[in-house]
PDB file of C-alpha atoms in Angstrom:
ATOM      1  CA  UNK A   1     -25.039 -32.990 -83.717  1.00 88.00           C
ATOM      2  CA  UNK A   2     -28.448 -34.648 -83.595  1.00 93.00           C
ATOM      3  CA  UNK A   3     -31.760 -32.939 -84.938  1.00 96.00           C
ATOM      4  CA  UNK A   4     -34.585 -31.265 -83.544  1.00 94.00           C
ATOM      5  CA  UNK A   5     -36.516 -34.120 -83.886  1.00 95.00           C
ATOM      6  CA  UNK A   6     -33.604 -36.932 -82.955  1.00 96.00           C
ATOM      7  CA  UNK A   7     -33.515 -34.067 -80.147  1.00 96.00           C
ATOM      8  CA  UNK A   8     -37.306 -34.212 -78.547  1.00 96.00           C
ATOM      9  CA  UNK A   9     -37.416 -38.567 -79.099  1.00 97.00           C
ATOM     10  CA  UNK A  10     -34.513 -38.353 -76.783  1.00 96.00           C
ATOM     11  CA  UNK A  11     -36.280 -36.304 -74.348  1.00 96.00           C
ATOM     12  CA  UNK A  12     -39.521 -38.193 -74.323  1.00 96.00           C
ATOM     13  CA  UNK A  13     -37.329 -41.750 -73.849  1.00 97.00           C
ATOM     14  CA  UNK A  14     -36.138 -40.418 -71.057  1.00 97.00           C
ATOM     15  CA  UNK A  15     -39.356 -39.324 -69.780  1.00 97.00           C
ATOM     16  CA  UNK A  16     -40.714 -42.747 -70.580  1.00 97.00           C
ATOM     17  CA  UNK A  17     -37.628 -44.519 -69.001  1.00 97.00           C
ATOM     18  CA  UNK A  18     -39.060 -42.103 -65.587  1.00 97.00           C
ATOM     19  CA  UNK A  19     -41.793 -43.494 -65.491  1.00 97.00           C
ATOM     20  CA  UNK A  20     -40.880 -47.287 -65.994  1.00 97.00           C
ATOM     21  CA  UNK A  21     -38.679 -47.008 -62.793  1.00 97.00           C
ATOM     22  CA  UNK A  22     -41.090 -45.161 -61.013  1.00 96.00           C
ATOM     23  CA  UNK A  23     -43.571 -47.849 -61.411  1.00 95.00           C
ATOM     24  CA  UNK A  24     -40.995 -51.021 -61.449  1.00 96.00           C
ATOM     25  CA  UNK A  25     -38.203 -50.034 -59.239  1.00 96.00           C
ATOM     26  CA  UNK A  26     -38.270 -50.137 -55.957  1.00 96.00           C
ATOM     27  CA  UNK A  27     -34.689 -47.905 -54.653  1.00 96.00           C
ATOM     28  CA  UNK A  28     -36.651 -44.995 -57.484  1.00 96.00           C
ATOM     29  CA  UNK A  29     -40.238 -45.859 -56.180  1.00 95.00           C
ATOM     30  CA  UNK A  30     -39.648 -45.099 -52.673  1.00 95.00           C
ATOM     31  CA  UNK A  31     -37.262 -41.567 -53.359  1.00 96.00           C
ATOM     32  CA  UNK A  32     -39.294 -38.170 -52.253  1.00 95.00           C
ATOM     33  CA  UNK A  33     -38.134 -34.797 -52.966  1.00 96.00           C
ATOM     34  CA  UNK A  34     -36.433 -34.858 -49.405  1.00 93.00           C
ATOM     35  CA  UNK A  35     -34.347 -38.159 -50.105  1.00 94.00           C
ATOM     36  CA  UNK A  36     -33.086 -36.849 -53.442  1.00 95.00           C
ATOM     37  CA  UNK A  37     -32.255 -33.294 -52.242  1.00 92.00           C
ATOM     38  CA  UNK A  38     -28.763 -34.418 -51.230  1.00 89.00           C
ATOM     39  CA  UNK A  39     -27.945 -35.995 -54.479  1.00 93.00           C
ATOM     40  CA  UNK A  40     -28.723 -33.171 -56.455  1.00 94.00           C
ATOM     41  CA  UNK A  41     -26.426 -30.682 -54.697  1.00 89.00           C
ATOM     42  CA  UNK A  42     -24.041 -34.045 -55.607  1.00 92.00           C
ATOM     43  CA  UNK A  43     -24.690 -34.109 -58.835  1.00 94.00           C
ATOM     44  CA  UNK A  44     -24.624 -30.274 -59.288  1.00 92.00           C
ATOM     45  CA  UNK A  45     -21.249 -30.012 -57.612  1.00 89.00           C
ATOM     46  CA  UNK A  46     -20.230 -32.476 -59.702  1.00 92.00           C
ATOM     47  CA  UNK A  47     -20.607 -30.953 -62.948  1.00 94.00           C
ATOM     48  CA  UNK A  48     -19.367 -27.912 -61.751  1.00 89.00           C
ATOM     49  CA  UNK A  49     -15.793 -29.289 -61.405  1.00 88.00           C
ATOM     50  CA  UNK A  50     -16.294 -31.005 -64.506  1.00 91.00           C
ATOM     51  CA  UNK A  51     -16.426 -27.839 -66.261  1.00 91.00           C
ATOM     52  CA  UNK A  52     -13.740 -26.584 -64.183  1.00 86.00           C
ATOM     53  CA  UNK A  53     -11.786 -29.381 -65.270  1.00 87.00           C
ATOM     54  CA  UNK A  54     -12.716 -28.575 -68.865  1.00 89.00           C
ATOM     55  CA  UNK A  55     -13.770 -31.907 -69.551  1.00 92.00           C
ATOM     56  CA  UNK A  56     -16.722 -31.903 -72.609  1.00 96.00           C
ATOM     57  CA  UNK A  57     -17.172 -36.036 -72.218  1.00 96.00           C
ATOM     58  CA  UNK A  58     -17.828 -35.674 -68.013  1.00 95.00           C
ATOM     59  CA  UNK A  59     -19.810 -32.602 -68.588  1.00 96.00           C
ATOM     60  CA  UNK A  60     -21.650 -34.331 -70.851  1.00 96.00           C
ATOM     61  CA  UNK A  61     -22.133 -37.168 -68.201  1.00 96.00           C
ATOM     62  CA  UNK A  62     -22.992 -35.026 -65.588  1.00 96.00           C
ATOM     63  CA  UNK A  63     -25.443 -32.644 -67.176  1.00 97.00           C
ATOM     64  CA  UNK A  64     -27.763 -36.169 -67.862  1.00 96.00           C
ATOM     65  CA  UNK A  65     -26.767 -36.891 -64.029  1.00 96.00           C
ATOM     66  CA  UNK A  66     -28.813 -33.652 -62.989  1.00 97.00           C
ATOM     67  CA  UNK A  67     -31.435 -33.780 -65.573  1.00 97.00           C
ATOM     68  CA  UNK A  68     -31.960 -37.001 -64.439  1.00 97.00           C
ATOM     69  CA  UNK A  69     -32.990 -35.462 -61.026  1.00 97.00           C
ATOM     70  CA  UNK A  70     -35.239 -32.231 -62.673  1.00 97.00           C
ATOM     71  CA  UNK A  71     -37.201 -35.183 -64.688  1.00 97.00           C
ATOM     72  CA  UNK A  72     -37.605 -37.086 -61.099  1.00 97.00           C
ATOM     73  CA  UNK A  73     -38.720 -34.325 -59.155  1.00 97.00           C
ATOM     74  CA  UNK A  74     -41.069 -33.211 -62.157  1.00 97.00           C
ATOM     75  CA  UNK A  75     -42.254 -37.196 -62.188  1.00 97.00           C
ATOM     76  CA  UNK A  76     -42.864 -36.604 -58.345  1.00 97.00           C
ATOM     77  CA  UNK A  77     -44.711 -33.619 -58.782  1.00 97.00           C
ATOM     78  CA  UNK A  78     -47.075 -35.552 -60.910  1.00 97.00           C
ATOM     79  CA  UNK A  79     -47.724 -37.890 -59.434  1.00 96.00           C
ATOM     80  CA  UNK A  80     -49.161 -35.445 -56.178  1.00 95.00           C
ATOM     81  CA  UNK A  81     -50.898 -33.024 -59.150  1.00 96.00           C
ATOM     82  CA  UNK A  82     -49.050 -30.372 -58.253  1.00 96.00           C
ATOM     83  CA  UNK A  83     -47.253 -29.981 -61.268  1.00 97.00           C
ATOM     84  CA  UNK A  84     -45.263 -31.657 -64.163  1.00 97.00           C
ATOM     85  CA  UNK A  85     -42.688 -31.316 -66.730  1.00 97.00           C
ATOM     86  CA  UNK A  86     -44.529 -29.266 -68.921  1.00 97.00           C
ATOM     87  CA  UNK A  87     -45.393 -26.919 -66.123  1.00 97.00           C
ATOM     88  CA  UNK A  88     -41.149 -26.471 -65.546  1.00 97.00           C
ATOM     89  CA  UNK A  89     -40.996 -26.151 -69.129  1.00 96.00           C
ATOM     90  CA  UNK A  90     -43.315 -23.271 -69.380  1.00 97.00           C
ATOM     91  CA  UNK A  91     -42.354 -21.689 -66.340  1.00 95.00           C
ATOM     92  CA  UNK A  92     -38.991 -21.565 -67.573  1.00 95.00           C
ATOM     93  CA  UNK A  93     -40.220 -20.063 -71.058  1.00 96.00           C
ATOM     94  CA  UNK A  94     -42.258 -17.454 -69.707  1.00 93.00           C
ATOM     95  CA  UNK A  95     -39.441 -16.274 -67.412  1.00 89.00           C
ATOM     96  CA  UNK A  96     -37.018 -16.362 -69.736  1.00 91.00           C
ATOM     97  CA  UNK A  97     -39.109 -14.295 -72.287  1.00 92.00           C
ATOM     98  CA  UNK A  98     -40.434 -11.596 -69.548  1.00 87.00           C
ATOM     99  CA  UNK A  99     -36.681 -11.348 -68.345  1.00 84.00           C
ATOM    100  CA  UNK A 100     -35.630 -10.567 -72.045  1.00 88.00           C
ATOM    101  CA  UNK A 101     -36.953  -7.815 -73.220  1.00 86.00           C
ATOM    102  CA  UNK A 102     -34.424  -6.499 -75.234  1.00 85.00           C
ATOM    103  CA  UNK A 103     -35.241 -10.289 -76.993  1.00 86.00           C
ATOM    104  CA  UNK A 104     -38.739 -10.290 -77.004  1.00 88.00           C
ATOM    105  CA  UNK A 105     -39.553  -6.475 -76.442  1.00 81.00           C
ATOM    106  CA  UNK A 106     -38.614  -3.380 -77.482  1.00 80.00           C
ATOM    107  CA  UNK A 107     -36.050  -2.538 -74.814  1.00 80.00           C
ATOM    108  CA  UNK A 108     -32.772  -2.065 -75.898  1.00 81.00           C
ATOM    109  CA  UNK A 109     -29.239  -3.645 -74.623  1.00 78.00           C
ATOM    110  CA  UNK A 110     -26.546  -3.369 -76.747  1.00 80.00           C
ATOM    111  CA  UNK A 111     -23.946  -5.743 -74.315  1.00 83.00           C
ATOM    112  CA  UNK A 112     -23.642  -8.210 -71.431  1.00 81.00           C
ATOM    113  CA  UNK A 113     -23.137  -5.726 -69.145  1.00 77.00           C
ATOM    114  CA  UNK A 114     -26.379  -3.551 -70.074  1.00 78.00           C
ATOM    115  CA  UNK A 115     -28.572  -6.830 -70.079  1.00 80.00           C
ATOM    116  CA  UNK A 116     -27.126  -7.900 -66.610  1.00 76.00           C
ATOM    117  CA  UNK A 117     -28.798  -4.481 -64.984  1.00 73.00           C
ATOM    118  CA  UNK A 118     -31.750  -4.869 -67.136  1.00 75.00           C
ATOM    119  CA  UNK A 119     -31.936  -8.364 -65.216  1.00 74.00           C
ATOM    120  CA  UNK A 120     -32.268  -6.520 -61.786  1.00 69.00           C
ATOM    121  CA  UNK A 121     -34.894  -4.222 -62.646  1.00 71.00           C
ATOM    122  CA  UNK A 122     -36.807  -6.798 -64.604  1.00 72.00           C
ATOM    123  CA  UNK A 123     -36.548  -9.336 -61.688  1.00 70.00           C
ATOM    124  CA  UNK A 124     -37.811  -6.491 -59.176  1.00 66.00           C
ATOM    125  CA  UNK A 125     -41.150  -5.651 -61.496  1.00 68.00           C
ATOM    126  CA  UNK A 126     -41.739  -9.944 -61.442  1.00 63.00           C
ATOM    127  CA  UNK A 127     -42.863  -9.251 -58.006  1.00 58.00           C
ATOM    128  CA  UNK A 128     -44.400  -5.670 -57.820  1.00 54.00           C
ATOM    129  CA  UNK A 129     -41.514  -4.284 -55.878  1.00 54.00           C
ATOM    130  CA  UNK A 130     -41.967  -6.066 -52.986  1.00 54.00           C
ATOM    131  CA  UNK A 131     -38.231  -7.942 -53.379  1.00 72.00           C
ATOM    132  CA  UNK A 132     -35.540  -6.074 -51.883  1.00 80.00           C
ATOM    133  CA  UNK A 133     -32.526  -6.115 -54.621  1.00 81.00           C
ATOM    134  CA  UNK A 134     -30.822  -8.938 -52.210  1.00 86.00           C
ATOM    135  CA  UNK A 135     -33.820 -10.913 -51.737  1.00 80.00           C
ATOM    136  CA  UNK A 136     -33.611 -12.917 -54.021  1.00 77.00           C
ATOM    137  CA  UNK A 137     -30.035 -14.829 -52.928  1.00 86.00           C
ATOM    138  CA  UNK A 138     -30.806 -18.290 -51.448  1.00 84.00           C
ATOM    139  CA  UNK A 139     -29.253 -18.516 -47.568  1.00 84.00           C
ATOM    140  CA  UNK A 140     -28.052 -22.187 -48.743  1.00 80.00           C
ATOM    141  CA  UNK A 141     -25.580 -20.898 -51.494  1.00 84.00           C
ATOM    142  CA  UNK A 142     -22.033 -21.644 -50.587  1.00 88.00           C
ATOM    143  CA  UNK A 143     -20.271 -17.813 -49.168  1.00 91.00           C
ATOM    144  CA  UNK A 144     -17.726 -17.865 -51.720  1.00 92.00           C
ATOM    145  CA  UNK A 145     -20.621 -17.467 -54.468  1.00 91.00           C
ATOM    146  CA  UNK A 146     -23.635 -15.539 -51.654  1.00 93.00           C
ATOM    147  CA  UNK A 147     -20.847 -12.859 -51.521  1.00 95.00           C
ATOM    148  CA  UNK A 148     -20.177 -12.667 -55.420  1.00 93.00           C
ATOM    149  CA  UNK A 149     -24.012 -12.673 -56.262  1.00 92.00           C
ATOM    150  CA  UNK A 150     -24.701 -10.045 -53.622  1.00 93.00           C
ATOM    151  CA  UNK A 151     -21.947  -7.765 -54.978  1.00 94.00           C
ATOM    152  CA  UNK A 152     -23.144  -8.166 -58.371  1.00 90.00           C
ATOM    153  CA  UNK A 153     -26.779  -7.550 -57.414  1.00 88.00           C
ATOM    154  CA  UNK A 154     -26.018  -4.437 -55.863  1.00 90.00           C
ATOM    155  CA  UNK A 155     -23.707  -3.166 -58.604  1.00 90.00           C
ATOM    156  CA  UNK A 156     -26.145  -3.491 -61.304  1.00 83.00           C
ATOM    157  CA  UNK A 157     -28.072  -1.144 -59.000  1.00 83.00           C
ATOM    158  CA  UNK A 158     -25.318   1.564 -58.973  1.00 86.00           C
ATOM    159  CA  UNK A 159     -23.851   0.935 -55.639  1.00 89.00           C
ATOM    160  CA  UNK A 160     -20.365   0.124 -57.466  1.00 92.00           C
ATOM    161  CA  UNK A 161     -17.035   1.731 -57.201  1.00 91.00           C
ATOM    162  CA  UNK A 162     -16.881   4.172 -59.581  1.00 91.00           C
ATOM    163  CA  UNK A 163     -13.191   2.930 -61.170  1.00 93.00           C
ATOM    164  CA  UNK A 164     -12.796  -0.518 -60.403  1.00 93.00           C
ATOM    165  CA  UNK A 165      -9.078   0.520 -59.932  1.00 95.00           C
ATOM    166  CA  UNK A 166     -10.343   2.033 -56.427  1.00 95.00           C
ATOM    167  CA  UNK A 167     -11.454  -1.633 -54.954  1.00 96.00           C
ATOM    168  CA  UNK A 168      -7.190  -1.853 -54.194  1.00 97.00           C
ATOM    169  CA  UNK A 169      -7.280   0.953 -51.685  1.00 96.00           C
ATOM    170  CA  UNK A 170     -10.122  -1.297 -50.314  1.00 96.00           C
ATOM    171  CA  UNK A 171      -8.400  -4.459 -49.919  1.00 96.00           C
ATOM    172  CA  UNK A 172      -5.200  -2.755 -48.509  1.00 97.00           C
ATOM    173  CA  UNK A 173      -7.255  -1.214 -46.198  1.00 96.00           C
ATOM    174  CA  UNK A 174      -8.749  -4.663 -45.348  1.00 96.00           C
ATOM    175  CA  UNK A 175      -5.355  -6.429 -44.697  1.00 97.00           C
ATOM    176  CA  UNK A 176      -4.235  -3.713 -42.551  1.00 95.00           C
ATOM    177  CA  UNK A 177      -7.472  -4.335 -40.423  1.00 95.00           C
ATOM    178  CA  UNK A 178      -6.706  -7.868 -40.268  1.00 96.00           C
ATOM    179  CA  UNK A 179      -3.261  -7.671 -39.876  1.00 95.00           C
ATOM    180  CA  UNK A 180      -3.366  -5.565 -36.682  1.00 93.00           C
ATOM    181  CA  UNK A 181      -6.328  -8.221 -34.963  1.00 94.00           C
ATOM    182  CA  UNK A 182      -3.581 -10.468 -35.496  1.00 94.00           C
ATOM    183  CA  UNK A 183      -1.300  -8.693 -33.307  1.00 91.00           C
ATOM    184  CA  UNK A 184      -4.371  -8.359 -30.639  1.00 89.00           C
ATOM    185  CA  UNK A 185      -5.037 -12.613 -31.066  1.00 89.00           C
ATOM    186  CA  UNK A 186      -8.399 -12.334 -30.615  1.00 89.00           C
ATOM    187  CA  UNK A 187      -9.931 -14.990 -32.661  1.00 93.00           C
ATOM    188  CA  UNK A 188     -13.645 -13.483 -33.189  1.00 93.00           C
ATOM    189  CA  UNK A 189     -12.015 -10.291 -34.236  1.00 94.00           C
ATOM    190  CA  UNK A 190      -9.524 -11.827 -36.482  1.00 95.00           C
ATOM    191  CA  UNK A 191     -11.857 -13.929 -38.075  1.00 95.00           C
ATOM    192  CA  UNK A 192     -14.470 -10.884 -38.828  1.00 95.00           C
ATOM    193  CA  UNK A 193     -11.755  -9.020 -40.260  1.00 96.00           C
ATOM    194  CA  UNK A 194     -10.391 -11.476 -42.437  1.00 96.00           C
ATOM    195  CA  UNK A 195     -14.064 -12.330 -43.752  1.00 96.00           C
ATOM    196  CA  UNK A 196     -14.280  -8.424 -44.474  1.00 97.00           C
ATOM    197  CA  UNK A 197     -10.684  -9.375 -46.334  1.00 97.00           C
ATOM    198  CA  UNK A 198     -12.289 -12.009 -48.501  1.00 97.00           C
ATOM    199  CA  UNK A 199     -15.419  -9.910 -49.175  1.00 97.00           C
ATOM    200  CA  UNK A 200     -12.879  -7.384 -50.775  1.00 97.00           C
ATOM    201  CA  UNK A 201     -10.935  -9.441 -52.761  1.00 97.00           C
ATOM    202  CA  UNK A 202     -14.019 -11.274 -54.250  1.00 97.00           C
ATOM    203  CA  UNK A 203     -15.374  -7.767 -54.959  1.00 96.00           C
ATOM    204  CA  UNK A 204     -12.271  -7.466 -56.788  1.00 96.00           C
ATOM    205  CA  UNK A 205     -12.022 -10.589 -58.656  1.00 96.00           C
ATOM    206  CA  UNK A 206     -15.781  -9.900 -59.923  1.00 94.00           C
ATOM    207  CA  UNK A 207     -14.707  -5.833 -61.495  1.00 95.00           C
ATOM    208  CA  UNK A 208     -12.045  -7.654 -62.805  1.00 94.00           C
ATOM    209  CA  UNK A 209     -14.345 -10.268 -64.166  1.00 92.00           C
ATOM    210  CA  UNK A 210     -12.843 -13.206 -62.379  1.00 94.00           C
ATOM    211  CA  UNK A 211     -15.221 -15.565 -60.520  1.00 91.00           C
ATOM    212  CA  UNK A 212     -13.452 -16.451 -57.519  1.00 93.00           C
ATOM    213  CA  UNK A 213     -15.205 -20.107 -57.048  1.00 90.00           C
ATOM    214  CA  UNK A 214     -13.930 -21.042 -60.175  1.00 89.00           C
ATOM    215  CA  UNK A 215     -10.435 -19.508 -59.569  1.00 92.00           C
ATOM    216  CA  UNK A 216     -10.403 -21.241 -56.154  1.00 92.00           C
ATOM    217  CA  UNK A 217     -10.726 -24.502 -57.370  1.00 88.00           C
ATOM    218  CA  UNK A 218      -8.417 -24.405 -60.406  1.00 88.00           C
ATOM    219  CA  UNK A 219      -6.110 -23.500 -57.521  1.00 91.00           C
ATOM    220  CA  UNK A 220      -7.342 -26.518 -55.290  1.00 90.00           C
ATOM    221  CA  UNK A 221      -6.603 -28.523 -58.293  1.00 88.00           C
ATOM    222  CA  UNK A 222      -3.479 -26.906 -59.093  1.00 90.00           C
ATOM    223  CA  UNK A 223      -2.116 -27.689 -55.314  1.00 92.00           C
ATOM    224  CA  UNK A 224      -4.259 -31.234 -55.672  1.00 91.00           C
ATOM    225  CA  UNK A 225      -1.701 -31.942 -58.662  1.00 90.00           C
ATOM    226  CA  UNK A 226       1.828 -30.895 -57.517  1.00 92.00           C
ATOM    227  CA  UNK A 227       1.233 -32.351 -53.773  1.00 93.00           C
ATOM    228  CA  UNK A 228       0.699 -35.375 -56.172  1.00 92.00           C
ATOM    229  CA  UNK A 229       3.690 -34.789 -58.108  1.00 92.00           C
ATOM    230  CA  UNK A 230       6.052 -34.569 -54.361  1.00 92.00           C
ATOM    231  CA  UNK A 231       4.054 -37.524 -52.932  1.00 93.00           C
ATOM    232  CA  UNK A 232       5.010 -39.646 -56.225  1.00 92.00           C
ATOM    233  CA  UNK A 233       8.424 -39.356 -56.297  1.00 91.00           C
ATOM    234  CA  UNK A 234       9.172 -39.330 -52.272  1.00 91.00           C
ATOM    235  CA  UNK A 235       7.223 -43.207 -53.228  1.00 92.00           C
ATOM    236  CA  UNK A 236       9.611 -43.331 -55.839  1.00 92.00           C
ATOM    237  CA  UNK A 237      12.728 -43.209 -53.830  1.00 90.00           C
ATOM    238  CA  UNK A 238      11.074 -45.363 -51.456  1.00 90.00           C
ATOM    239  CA  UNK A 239      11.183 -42.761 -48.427  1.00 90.00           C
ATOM    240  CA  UNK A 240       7.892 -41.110 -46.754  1.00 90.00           C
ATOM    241  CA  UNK A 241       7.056 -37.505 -46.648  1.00 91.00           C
ATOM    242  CA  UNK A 242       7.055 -37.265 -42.897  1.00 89.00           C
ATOM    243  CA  UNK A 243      11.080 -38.338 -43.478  1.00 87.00           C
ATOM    244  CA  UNK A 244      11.241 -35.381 -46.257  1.00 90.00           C
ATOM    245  CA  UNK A 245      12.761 -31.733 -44.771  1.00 92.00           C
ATOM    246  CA  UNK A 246      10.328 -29.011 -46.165  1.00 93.00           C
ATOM    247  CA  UNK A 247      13.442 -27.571 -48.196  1.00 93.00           C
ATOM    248  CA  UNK A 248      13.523 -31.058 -49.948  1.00 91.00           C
ATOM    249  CA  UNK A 249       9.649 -30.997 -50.767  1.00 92.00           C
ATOM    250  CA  UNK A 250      10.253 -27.510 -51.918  1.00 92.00           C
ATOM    251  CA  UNK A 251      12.830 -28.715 -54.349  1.00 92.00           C
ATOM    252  CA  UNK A 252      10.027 -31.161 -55.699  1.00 92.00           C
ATOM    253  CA  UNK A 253       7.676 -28.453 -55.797  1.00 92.00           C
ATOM    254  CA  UNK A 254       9.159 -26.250 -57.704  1.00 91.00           C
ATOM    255  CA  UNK A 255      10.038 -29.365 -60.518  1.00 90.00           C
ATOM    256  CA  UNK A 256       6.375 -30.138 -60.111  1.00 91.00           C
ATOM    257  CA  UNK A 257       5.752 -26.711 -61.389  1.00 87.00           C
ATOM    258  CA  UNK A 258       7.260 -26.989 -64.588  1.00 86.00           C
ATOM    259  CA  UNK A 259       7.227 -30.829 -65.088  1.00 79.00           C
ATOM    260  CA  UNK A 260       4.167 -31.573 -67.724  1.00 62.00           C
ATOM    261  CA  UNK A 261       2.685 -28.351 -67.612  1.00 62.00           C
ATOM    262  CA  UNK A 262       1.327 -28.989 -63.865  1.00 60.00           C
TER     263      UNK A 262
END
């Protein structure tokens, strides 16, 4: 692992390879924080299945990918005087500090779970208690996590099941809901019950400590991997999957289970 110091020359290369493009490239000279917004939920998404994937070398790759775009929007922001990397820097710091202060004060946590509610109050005093406890969730978050963060938010607030056993009755209750909209076939119905269905079963998965995005896509990548596995050997006996019965690609499915470790 490289220094402090070997740790800051980095830094300040890259801020001085910024500023070389900004000034001699033209694709980087004519980006604006509107052009690059795109790329960064990219680049974000990106590293989030790399971690997924548990992959240190592309994690590595990607986290540079999206620092690359915090050092570009700070360059941009300098160059209009609104503000620059040190400004983010700072920012950062003094959040980080006023949001720990069972670090940096003399309020105590003694576990994750104690420090996570301290977070909600703390974030509520930031703005005088004029933020609403769900205020602070960003419209543009994908549902899977809005509904995760705004469960979390409100738990650390004390609206929380009291055993986290009891969230089953919940969920049971939810499929029966769903289940008999079903029977009616009425699509808007159907499709608000089985969102009150998901709701419930990511409330689950985060008592249980589980967080459902991530347990979605080691699933997606899961199914992404033993499709792969039927598709590979239907090629290898020369014959499409359209020509395969579904009890043959179940056959294949179930080797593609234990074959490897996929």
């Amino acid at each position: 692992m490289h220094t402090r110091e070997e740790q800051l020359k980095a830094f300040d290369r890259l801020l001085t390879v910024m500023d070389e493009l900004r000034e001699k490239c033209p694709w980087d000279r004519k980006q604006t924080f509107d052009s690059l917004r795109q790329n960064t939920v990219e680049e974000a998404n990106e590293l989030a299945t790399a971690i997924i994937r548990k992959d240190m070398n592309e994690i590595s790759k990607e986290l540079g990918d999206v620092l690359l775009h915090v050092i570009f929007y700070a360059k941009m922001g300098s160059e209009t005087g609104d503000f620059d990397i040190a400004d983010v820097c700072n920012r950062l710091c003094d959040k980080l500090i006023f949001r720990h202060p069972h670090v940096y004060g003399d309020v105590a946590a003694q576990n994750a779970e104690e420090v996570s509610k301290l977070w909600e109050q703390v974030k509520l005093k930031e703005k005088d208690g004029s933020k609403t406890v769900l205020s602070g969730i960003s419209d543009s978050l994908p549902s899977l996590i809005k509904a995760y963060r705004i469960q979390d938010k409100v738990a650390n607030v004390g609206f929380d099941w009291e055993h986290k056993e009891e969230v089953w009755d919940k969920v049971k209750e939810e499929i029966g809901e769903f289940e008999q909209e079903v029977g009616n076939m009425e699509q808007d119905k159907m499709t608000a019950e089985f969102g009150d269905l998901m709701f419930a079963l990511i409330n689950a998965a985060r008592l249980y400590k589980i967080k459902p995005d991530n347990a979605l896509e080691m699933t997606n990548q899961k199914f992404i991997r033993r499709f792969g596995y039927i598709e590979q050997k239907a090629a290898e006996q020369g014959r499409s999957l359209k020509d395969m019965s579904i009890d043959e690609m179940e056959t294949l499915w179930q080797e593609a289970k234990v074959k490897c470790g996929i």
